[in-house]
């Protein structure tokens, strides 16, 4: 049997109960939301007669959710590596805006191409904060295959730890905003943005701007600091003003 024949046979092989439950849970959570899916629901839809099948294979619902995340994250990471290869070929592998699209593009495409996954952004937003990525280690992640490391390099105006924290916060903002979009869409709330593409466009712009910002730009200033800065600016005049960092 050839290698291709073996691969085809693997694809046709029946899936085990564990894989079936992961797929079923992923779909049900996307359709109903995390709080509206029980372990019994997952076992039943997956064809398991034993209502304790989820607990047997995953230990708990949290264990099942972790497996769903690993599956999704692995697929998204693979897609990001593919996109990195494409942008490298275009000479854009270090461009900030391009890297932001590489980082969040797989999430956007998942929601854009899977309208039936009505709760997926909310799922990511709820689970993400407690399963966030660890600080990248040099021996594990390199800029050749990891968009996070490339973005940290692109934020050379920031300490690397600060750059990483900003990426983590931007990820929470991105998924959180899409979760709010899903809430408003389901409630037919048209107060602000109701168009998916408009929301995504705003988010890309906001993330890129936050990555270019310096340190301390969001800190409140006291009245004394404002006065001192104003006096310094007046003394320096237009010619003495420094160049903007952005």
XYZ file of C-alpha atoms in Angstrom:
246
model
C 0.000 0.000 0.000
C 1.368 3.429 -0.936
C 1.705 6.365 1.465
C -1.169 8.161 -0.262
C -3.338 5.047 0.056
C -2.545 4.873 3.773
C -3.444 8.549 4.254
C -6.723 8.027 2.394
C -7.471 4.982 4.552
C -6.819 7.023 7.715
C -9.257 9.682 6.540
C -11.942 7.065 5.964
C -11.299 5.279 9.264
C -14.145 5.622 11.767
C -13.538 8.201 14.464
C -13.244 7.096 18.040
C -15.646 8.283 20.733
C -13.148 10.823 22.088
C -12.675 12.557 18.720
C -16.417 12.454 18.054
C -17.197 14.130 21.364
C -14.628 16.866 20.725
C -16.227 17.590 17.333
C -19.761 17.490 18.736
C -18.904 19.717 21.701
C -17.145 22.217 19.431
C -20.250 22.473 17.239
C -22.788 22.581 20.089
C -20.868 25.265 21.994
C -20.632 27.304 18.802
C -24.378 27.008 18.273
C -25.664 27.369 21.845
C -22.907 28.925 23.929
C -20.768 27.339 26.626
C -23.322 27.573 29.437
C -26.047 25.872 27.402
C -24.206 22.643 26.640
C -24.062 19.834 29.193
C -21.788 16.815 29.239
C -24.910 14.679 28.791
C -25.796 16.637 25.632
C -22.355 15.993 24.186
C -22.407 12.288 24.996
C -25.910 11.846 23.577
C -25.293 13.663 20.274
C -21.995 11.799 19.869
C -23.892 8.510 20.118
C -22.564 7.503 23.529
C -25.029 5.522 25.615
C -23.112 6.217 28.812
C -23.961 9.725 30.029
C -20.646 9.795 31.900
C -18.614 9.315 28.711
C -17.293 12.897 28.744
C -16.108 12.560 32.303
C -14.512 9.189 31.508
C -12.510 10.488 28.531
C -11.795 14.087 29.617
C -12.171 14.135 33.393
C -14.625 17.046 33.345
C -16.288 19.565 31.064
C -13.261 21.819 31.517
C -11.051 19.016 30.248
C -13.250 18.704 27.168
C -13.151 22.463 26.579
C -9.351 22.385 26.835
C -9.228 19.745 24.091
C -11.474 21.878 21.856
C -9.173 24.853 22.377
C -6.070 22.806 21.603
C -7.685 21.596 18.414
C -8.698 25.092 17.339
C -5.423 26.691 18.370
C -3.406 24.063 16.492
C -5.437 24.703 13.335
C -5.096 28.490 13.688
C -1.357 28.271 14.305
C -0.958 26.162 11.182
C -2.934 28.745 9.205
C -0.786 31.568 10.597
C 2.387 29.763 9.522
C 0.911 29.350 6.044
C 0.110 33.067 5.900
C 3.588 33.953 7.118
C 5.044 31.992 4.216
C 2.831 33.959 1.826
C 3.708 37.390 3.232
C 7.404 36.485 3.280
C 7.171 35.779 -0.442
C 5.621 39.239 -0.864
C 8.368 40.911 1.157
C 5.921 41.892 3.931
C 7.085 39.531 6.660
C 8.091 42.366 8.998
C 5.308 44.849 8.178
C 3.277 45.694 11.282
C -0.159 45.931 9.629
C 0.439 42.713 7.712
C 1.459 40.851 10.866
C -1.642 42.063 12.703
C -3.775 40.575 9.914
C -1.796 37.338 10.067
C -2.356 37.113 13.835
C -6.106 37.704 13.828
C -7.037 36.659 10.284
C -7.708 32.988 11.153
C -10.187 34.001 13.882
C -11.911 36.478 11.573
C -12.131 33.947 8.751
C -13.552 31.311 11.092
C -16.398 33.629 12.066
C -16.844 34.961 8.535
C -16.949 31.523 6.890
C -18.903 29.719 9.634
C -22.068 31.730 10.299
C -23.493 28.730 12.115
C -20.818 29.169 14.802
C -22.865 31.908 16.399
C -21.208 31.789 19.818
C -17.599 31.093 18.934
C -16.178 34.557 19.692
C -17.940 34.470 23.055
C -16.469 31.032 23.657
C -12.944 32.297 22.906
C -13.448 35.410 24.999
C -14.688 33.508 28.027
C -12.062 30.765 27.917
C -9.127 32.782 26.588
C -8.260 34.728 29.764
C -7.724 31.519 31.745
C -5.843 29.694 28.991
C -3.667 32.545 27.734
C -0.304 31.880 26.065
C 2.889 31.760 28.063
C 5.674 34.213 27.416
C 7.429 32.941 24.256
C 10.793 31.332 24.860
C 13.572 31.738 22.339
C 14.251 28.015 22.051
C 10.584 27.243 21.417
C 9.420 30.076 19.184
C 11.330 31.886 16.472
C 10.389 34.803 14.260
C 10.575 32.573 11.191
C 7.457 30.627 12.160
C 5.757 32.627 14.917
C 3.830 35.819 14.269
C 3.920 36.782 17.959
C 7.721 36.831 17.987
C 7.760 38.841 14.769
C 5.370 41.381 16.237
C 7.541 41.678 19.340
C 10.514 42.358 17.061
C 8.476 44.936 15.144
C 7.715 46.749 18.408
C 11.380 47.557 18.921
C 10.417 50.834 20.648
C 9.081 48.762 23.574
C 10.746 46.331 26.007
C 10.025 42.792 24.808
C 7.955 41.922 27.868
C 5.814 45.042 27.396
C 5.388 44.203 23.707
C 4.196 40.700 24.569
C 1.768 41.999 27.194
C 0.357 44.402 24.629
C -0.208 41.538 22.173
C -1.985 39.562 24.899
C -4.237 42.528 25.766
C -4.926 43.193 22.089
C -6.006 39.572 21.689
C -8.440 39.937 24.588
C -9.766 43.189 23.099
C -10.167 41.641 19.651
C -12.057 38.539 20.794
C -13.987 40.502 23.422
C -15.183 43.023 20.864
C -16.279 40.245 18.519
C -18.114 38.637 21.440
C -19.973 41.915 22.054
C -20.749 42.036 18.330
C -22.306 38.549 18.610
C -24.369 39.640 21.633
C -25.663 42.717 19.827
C -26.365 40.791 16.649
C -28.399 38.179 18.524
C -30.292 40.924 20.401
C -30.864 42.825 17.139
C -29.198 45.832 18.784
C -28.373 48.377 16.090
C -27.143 51.204 18.331
C -23.552 51.004 17.088
C -21.884 48.786 14.473
C -23.932 45.839 13.231
C -21.810 45.030 10.169
C -19.200 42.354 10.800
C -16.692 43.728 8.283
C -16.920 47.237 9.749
C -16.267 45.930 13.255
C -13.276 43.915 12.061
C -11.849 46.884 10.166
C -12.033 49.064 13.295
C -10.349 46.358 15.362
C -7.437 45.960 12.947
C -6.838 49.717 13.003
C -7.076 49.918 16.789
C -4.691 47.017 17.367
C -2.093 48.383 14.950
C -2.306 51.796 16.634
C -1.857 50.276 20.095
C 1.232 48.391 18.929
C 2.789 51.615 17.657
C 2.052 53.563 20.848
C 4.820 54.298 23.305
C 4.936 53.651 27.040
C 3.080 55.952 29.397
C 0.868 57.572 26.791
C -2.201 56.395 28.682
C -1.046 57.512 32.144
C -2.947 60.444 33.687
C -0.976 63.640 34.178
C -1.235 65.989 37.139
C -1.883 69.692 36.784
C 1.740 70.418 37.681
C 3.015 68.081 34.977
C 0.757 69.666 32.376
C 2.007 73.162 33.330
C 5.652 72.082 33.196
C 5.170 70.426 29.810
C 3.405 73.509 28.452
C 6.167 75.826 29.643
C 8.784 73.528 28.134
C 6.994 73.469 24.800
C 6.671 77.267 24.737
C 10.349 77.696 25.531
C 11.421 75.227 22.866
C 9.192 76.692 20.157
C 8.248 74.918 16.900
C 11.857 74.262 15.922
C 12.686 72.651 19.256
C 9.776 70.223 19.177
C 10.783 66.582 18.932
C 9.683 64.255 16.147
C 6.570 62.171 16.855
C 7.453 58.591 17.713
C 4.732 57.082 15.548
